[in-house]
Coordinates of C-alpha atoms and ligand atoms in Angstrom, one line a residue:
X14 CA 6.0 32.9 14.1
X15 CA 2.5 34.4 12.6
X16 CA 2.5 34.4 8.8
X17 CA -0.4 36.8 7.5
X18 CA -2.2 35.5 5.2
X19 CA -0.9 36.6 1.5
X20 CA 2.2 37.9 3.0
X21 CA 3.9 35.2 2.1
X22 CA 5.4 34.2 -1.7
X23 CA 5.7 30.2 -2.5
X24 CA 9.4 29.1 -3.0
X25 CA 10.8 25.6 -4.2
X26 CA 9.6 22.6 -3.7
X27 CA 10.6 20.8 -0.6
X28 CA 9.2 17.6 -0.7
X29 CA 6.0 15.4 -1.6
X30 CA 4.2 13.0 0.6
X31 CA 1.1 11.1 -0.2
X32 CA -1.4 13.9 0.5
X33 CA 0.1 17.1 -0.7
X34 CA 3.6 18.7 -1.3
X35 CA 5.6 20.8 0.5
X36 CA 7.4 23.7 -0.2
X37 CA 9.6 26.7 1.7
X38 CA 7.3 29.5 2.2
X39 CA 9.1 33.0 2.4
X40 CA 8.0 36.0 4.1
X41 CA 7.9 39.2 2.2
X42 CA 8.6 40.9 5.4
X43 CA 11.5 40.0 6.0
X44 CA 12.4 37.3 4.0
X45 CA 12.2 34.5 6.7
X46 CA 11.8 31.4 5.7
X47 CA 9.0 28.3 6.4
X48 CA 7.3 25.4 5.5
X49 CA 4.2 25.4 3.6
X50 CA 2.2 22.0 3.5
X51 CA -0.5 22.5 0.7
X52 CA -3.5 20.1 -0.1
X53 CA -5.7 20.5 -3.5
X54 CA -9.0 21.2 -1.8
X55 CA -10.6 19.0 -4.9
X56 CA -8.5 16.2 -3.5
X57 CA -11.1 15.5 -0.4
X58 CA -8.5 12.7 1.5
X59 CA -5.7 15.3 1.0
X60 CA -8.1 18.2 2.2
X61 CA -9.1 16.1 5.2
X62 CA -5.8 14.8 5.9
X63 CA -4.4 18.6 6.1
X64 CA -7.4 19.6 8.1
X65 CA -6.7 16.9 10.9
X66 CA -3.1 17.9 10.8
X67 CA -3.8 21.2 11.2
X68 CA -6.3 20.7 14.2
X69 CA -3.7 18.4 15.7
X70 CA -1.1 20.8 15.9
X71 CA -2.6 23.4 16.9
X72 CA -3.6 21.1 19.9
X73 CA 0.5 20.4 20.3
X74 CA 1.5 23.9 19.5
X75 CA 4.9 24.9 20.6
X76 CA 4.3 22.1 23.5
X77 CA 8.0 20.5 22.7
X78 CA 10.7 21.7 21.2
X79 CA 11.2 18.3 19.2
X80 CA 7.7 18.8 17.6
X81 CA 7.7 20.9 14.4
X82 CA 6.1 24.1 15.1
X83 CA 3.1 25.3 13.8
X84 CA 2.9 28.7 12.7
X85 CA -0.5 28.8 11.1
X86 CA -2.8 28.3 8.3
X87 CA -4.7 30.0 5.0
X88 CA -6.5 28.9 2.2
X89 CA -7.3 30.0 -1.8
X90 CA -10.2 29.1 -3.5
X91 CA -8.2 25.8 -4.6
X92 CA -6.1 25.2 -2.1
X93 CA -5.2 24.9 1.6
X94 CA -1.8 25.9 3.2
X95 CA -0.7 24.6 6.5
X96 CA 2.3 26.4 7.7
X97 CA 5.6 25.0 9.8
X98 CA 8.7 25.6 10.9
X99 CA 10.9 25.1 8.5
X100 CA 14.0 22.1 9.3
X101 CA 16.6 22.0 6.3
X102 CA 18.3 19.1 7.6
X103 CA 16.2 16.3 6.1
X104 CA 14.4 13.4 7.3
X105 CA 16.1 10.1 9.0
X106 CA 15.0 7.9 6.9
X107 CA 18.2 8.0 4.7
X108 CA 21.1 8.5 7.7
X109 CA 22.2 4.8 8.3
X110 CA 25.8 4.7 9.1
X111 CA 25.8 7.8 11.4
X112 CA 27.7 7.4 14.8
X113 CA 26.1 5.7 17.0
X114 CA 25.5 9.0 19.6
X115 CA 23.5 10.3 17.0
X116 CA 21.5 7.1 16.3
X117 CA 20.8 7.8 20.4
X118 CA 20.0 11.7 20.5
X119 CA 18.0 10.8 17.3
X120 CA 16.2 8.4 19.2
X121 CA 15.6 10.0 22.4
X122 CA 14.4 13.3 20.9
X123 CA 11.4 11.2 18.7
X124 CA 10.5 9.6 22.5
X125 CA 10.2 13.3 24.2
X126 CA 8.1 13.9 20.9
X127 CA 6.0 10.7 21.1
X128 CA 6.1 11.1 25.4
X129 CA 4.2 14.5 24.4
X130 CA 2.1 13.6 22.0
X131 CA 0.6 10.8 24.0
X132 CA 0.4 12.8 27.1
X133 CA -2.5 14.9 24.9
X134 CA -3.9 11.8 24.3
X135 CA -3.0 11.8 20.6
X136 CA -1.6 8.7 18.9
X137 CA 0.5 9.7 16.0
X138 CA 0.2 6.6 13.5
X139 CA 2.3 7.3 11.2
X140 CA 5.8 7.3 12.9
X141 CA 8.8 6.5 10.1
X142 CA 12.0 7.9 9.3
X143 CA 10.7 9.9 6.8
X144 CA 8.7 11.9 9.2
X145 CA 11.4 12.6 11.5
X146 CA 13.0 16.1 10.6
X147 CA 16.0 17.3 11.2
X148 CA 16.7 21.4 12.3
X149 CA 19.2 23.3 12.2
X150 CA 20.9 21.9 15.6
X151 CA 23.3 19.1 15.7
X152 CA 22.1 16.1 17.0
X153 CA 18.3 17.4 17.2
X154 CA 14.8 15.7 15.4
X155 CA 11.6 16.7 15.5
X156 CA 8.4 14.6 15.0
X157 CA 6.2 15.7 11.9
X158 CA 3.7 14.6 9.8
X159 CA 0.6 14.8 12.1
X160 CA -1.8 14.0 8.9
X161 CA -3.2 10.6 9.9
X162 CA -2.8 11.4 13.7
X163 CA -6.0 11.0 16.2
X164 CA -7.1 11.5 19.3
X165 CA -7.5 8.6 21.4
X166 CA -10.7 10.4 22.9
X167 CA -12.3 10.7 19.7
X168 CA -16.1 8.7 19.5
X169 CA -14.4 6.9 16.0
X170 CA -11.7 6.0 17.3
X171 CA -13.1 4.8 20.3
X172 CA -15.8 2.7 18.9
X173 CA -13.7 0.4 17.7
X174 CA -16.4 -2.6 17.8
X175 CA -18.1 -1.0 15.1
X176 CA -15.4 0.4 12.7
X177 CA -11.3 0.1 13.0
X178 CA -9.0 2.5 11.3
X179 CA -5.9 2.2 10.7
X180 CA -3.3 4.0 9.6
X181 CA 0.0 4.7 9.0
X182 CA 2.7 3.1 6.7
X183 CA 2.7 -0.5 6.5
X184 CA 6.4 -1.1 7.1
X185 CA 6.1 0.6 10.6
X186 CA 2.7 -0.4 11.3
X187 CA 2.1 -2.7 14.6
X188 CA 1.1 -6.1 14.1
X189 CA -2.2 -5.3 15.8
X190 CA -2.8 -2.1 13.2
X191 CA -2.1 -4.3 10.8
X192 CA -4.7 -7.1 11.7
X193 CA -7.0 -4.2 12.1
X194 CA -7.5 -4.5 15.4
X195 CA -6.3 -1.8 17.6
X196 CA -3.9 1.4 16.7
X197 CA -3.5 3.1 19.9
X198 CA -0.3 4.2 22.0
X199 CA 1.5 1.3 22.0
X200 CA 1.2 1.2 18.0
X201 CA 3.2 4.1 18.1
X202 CA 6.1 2.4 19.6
X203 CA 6.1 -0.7 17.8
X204 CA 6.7 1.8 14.4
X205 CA 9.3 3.9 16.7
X206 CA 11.6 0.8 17.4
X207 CA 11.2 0.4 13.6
X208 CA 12.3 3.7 13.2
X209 CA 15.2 3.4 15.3
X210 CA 16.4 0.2 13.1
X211 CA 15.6 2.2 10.3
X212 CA 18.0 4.9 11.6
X213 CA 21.2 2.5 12.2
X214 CA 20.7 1.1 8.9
X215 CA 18.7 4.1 6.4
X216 CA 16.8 1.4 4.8
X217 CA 13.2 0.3 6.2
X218 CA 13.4 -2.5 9.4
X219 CA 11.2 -5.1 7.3
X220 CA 12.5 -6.1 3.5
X221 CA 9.4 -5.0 1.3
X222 CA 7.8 -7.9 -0.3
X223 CA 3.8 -6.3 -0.5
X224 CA 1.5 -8.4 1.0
X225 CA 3.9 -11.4 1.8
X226 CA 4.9 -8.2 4.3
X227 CA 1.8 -7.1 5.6
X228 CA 1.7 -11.3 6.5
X229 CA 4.3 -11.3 7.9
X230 CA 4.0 -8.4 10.2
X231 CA 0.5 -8.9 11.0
X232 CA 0.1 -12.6 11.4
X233 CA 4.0 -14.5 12.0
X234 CA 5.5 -14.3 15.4
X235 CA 8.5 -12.8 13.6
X236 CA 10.6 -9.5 14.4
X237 CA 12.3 -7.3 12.4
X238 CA 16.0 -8.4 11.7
X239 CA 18.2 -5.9 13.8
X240 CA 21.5 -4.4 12.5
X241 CA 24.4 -5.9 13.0
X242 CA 26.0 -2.9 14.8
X243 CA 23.7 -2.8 17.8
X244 CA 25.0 -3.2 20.9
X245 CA 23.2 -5.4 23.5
X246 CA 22.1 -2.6 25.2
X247 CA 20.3 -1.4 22.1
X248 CA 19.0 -5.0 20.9
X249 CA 17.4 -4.6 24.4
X250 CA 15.9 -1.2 23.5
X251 CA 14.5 -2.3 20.7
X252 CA 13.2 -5.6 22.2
X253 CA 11.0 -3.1 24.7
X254 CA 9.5 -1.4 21.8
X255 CA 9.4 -4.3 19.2
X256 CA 7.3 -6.6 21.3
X257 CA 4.1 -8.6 19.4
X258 CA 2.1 -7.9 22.7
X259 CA 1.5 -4.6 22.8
X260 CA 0.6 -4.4 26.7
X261 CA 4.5 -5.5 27.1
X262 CA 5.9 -3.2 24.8
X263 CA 7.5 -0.1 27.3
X264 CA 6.0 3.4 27.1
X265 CA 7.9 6.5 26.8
X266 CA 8.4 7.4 30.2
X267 CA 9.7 3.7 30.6
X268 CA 11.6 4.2 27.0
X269 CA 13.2 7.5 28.1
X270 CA 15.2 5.6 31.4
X271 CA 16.5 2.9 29.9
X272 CA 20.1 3.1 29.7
X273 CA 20.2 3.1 25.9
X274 CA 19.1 6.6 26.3
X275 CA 19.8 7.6 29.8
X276 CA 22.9 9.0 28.8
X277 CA 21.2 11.3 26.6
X278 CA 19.8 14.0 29.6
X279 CA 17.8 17.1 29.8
X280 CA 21.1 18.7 31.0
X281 CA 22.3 17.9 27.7
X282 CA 19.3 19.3 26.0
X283 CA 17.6 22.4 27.4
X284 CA 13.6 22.0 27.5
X285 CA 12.5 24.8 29.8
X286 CA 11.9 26.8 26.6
X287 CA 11.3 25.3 23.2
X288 CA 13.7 27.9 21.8
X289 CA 16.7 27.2 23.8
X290 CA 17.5 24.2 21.6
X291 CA 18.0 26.3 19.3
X292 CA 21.1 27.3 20.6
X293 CA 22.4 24.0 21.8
X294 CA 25.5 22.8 19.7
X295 CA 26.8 19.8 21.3
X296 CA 25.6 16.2 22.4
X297 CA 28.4 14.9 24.7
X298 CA 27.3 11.4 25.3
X299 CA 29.2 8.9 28.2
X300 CA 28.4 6.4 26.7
X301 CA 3.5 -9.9 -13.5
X302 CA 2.0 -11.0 -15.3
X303 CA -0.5 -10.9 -18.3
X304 CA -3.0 -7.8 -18.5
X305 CA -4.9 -8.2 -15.2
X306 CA -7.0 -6.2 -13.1
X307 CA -5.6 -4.4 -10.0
X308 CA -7.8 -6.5 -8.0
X309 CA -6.6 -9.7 -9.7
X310 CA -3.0 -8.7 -9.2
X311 CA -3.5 -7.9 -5.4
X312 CA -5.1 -11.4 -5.1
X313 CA -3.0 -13.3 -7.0
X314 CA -0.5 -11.5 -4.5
X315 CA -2.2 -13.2 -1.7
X316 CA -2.7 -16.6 -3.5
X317 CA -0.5 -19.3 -2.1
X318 CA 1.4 -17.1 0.2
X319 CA -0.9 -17.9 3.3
X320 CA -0.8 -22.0 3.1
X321 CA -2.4 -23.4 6.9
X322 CA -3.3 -19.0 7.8
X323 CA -6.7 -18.8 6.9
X324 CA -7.7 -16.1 9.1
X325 CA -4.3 -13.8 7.9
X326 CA -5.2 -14.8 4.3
X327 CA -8.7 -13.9 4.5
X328 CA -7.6 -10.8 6.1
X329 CA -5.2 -10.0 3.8
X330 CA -6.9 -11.3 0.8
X331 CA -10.3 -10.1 1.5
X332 CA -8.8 -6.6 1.6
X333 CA -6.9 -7.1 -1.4
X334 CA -9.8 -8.6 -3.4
X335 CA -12.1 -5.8 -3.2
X336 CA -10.1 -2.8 -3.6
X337 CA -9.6 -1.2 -6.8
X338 CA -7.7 1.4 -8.4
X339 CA -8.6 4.7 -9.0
X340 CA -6.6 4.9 -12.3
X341 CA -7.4 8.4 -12.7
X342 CA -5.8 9.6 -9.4
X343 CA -3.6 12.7 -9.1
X344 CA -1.4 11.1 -7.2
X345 CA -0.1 8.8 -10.0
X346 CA -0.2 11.2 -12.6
X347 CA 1.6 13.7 -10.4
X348 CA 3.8 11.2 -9.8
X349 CA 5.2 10.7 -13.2
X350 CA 5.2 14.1 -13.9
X351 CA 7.3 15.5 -11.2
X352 CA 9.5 12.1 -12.2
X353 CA 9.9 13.2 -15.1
X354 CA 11.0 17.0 -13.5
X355 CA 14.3 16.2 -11.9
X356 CA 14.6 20.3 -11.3
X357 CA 11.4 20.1 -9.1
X358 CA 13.4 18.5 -6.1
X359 CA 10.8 15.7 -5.4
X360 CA 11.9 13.6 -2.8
X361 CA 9.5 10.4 -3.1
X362 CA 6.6 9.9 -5.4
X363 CA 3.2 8.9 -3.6
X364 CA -0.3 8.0 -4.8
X365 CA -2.2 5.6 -6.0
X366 CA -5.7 5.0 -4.6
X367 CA -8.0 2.3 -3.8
X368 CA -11.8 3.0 -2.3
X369 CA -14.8 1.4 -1.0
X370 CA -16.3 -1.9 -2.0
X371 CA -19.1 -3.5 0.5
X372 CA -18.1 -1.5 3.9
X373 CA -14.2 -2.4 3.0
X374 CA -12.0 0.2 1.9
X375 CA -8.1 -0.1 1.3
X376 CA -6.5 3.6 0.8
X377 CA -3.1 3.1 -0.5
X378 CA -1.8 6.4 -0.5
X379 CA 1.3 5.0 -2.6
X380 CA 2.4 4.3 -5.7
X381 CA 1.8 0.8 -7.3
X382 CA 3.5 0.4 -10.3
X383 CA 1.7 -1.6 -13.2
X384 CA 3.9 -0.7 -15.7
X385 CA 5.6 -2.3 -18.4
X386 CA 8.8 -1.6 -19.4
X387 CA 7.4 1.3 -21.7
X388 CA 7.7 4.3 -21.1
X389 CA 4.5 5.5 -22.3
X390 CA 2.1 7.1 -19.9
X391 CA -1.0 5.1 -21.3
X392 CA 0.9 2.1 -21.0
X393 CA 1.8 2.2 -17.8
X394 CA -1.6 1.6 -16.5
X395 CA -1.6 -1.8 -17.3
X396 CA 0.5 -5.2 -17.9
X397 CA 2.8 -6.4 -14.9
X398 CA 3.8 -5.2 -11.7
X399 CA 6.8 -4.2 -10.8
X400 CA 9.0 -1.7 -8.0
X401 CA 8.0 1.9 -9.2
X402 CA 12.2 2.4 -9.5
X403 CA 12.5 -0.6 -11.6
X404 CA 14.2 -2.8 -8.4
X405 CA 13.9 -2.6 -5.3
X406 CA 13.0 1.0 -5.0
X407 CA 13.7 3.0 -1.9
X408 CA 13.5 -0.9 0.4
X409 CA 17.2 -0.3 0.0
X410 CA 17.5 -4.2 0.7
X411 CA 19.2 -5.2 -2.5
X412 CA 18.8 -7.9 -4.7
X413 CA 17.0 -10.1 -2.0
X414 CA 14.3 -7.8 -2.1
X415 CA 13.5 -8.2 -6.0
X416 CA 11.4 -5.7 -7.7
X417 CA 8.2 -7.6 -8.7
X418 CA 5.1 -8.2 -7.6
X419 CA 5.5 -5.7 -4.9
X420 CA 3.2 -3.7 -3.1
X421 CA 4.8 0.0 -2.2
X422 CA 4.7 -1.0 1.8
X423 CA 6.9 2.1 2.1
X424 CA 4.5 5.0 2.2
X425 CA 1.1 5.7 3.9
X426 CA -1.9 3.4 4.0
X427 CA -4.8 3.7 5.7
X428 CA -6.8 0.4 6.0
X429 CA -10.7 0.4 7.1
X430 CA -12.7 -2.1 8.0
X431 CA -16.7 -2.3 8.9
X432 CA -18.2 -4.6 10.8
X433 CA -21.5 -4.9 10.2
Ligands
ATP291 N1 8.6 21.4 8.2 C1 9.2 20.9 7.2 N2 10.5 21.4 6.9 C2 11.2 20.8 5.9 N3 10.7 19.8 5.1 C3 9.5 19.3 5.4 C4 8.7 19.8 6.4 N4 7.6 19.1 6.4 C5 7.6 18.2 5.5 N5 8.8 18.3 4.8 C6 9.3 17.5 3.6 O1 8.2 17.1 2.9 C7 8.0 15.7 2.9 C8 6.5 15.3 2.9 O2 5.9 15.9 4.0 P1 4.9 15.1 4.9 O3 5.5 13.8 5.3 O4 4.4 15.9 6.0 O5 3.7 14.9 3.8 P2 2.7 13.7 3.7 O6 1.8 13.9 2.5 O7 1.9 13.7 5.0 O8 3.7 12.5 3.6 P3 3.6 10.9 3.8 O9 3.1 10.3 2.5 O10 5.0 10.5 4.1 O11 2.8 10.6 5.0 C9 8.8 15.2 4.1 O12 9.3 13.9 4.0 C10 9.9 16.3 4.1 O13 10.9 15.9 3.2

């Protein structure tokens, strides 16, 4: 579906992810409905987030039908507009407790996704429930969110001896993404497997604790706990995708015949045109502190945490000792005011930002709370840390995850690192 440029009128308010919001895009035509990604073009990581989503799309374009369409893309003097098909049925991030079928054609749709996003040589990086739409079909997800995607091929990407990227959001990121030292396919299936815990249970696979997290995923040998209502054939499943090795963990094509999924088949789901899933109905399955300075906090964070891990605390803590807030950041003050604007229908809030120091930058795309219990603005730009919900925020893990001195692990990060 082409959308002409100014034929269109802005509707509500869909959602809001680090680097721009979303909202349902109607056709003065007709009527029809879309999405409508839109990035400040004086926001330059939001612009050039947008920009690489829109250039990987159009490189995926209508090449699977569980991969949200693109329809297009226009621009104001102030702004930029990517435009998608529109999928009403939410993200997966919040479903846990859904029968288990679901759970399966959940799962095996995101594989066909990542299986064709691969096969263009494109590694997503930022695979999580919340990116994970569903459409108006029963039963059927598609993969969106291509803002911090690459291609494999790319000379940045490739030259990894001089400069690693990653990305993504650090409760799905790989160990090795995390460590900075790879993000490539096999990345993408780590954070998948965490998707699919995150599916049975609707709360992230690892607890967030901020940086004892990133620690934990980057440098222990430990796995995500796995729900309690996974079969063995699924503890299996996820044991292909969850391995620390990423040579060992299984690719798609290996992902999409084990029996987990098998029973979910093409002849269940029609792929010989994208649109024919449109019409398919039915999945029938056999089967704190005082005042202190961001950078302080952040290191304090790390203090003590890494006792006899040198190397994980110096790469932790060296990336949390020389980033610093950008206090003045839309992000944060869009935050609060949308907060504040229950009408506005804003799923999650987002920014916070951290930039360069010596060759190391941090991007936190998130929200870190320093607030005090006030609830004046000014106030809450300094004094303690705490979750940005006052607990434990969207981790969903209860009591055990405790709200303080916690890092927003939940949303997008991107972590660079130069070697010089
Ligand atoms: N095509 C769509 N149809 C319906 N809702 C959508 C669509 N695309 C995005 N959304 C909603 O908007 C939210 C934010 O979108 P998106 O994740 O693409 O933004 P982002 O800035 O890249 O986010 P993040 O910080 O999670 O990476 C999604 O979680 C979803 O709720």
């Amino acid at each position: 579906m082409e959308v002409e440029n100014s034929k269109w009128v802005r509707g509500k308010m869909i959602g809001k992810g680090s680097y721009g919001s979303v909202c349902v895009g109607i056709r003065e035509s007709d009527g029809g409905r879309f999405a409508v990604k839109t990035a400040s073009k004086q926001s330059l990581q939001s612009l050039e987030s947008l920009e690489n989503e829109i250039k990987i799309l159009r490189s995926l374009s209508s090449s699977s039908p569980f991969i949200v369409e693109y329809y297009g893309d226009d621009e104001t003097t102030s702004h930029r507009n990517l435009h998608l098909e529109y999928l009403p049925g939410g993200d997966v991030a919040r479903i846990g407790g859904v029968d288990v079928e679901l759970i399966r054609s959940y799962a095996w749709c995101l594989v066909k996704a990542l299986k064709e996003v691969h096969s263009k040589g494109v590694v997503h990086c930022d695979i999580k429930g919340s990116n994970v739409l569903a459409g108006p079909t029963h039963g059927v997800v598609k993969l969106a969110d291509f803002g911090s995607s690459k291609f494999v091929n790319d000379q940045e990407f490739q030259d990894q001896r001089c400069k690693i990227v990653s990305r993504g959001s650090p409760l799905w990121m790989a160990p090795e993404a995390v460590r900075g030292e790879a993000q490539g396919f096999e990345s993408d299936i780590w954070s998948y497997g965490c998707t699919v815990i995150e599916m049975f249970t609707g709360v992230p696979a690892w607890q967030d604790n901020g940086a004892r997290t990133l620690f934990k995923i980057g440098y222990s040998s430990e796995l995500p706990e796995y729900p309690k209502n996974v079969s063995e054939l699924g503890r299996d499943f996820l044991d292909k995708c969850l391995n620390r090795n990423p040579e060992q963990r299984w690719s798609c094509d290996q992902l999409l015949q084990h029996p987990f999924l098998v029973p979910v088949t093409v002849s269940k789901i029609t792929e010989s045109t994208p649109r024919s899933i449109l019409d398919w109905n039915n999945l029938d399955f056999s089967d704190d502190e005082e005042e202190s300075t961001p950078s302080s906090l952040l290191s304090s964070w790390c203090d003590g945490l890494f006792e006899g891990e040198s190397s994980a605390r110096d790469r932790v803590g060296k990336l949390a000792s020389t980033v610093m807030v950008n206090w003045e950041s839309d992000g944060w003050e869009e935050v609060r005011c949308l907060r504040s604007k229950k009408e506005e229908e804003v799923s999650e809030g987002t920014s916070s930002e951290y930039s360069d120091f010596e060759g190391v930058s941090w991007t936190i795309p998130t929200w870190i709370n320093l607030s005090s219990s006030s609830n004046d603005d000014n106030d809450e730009r300094s004094s303690s840390v705490s979750g940005a919900d006052g607990g434990g925020g969207r981790c969903g893990h209860g009591d055990s995850c405790g709200g303080g001195d916690m890092i927003d692990t939940t949303e997008r990060i991107n972590i660079e690192i130069w070697f010089k």
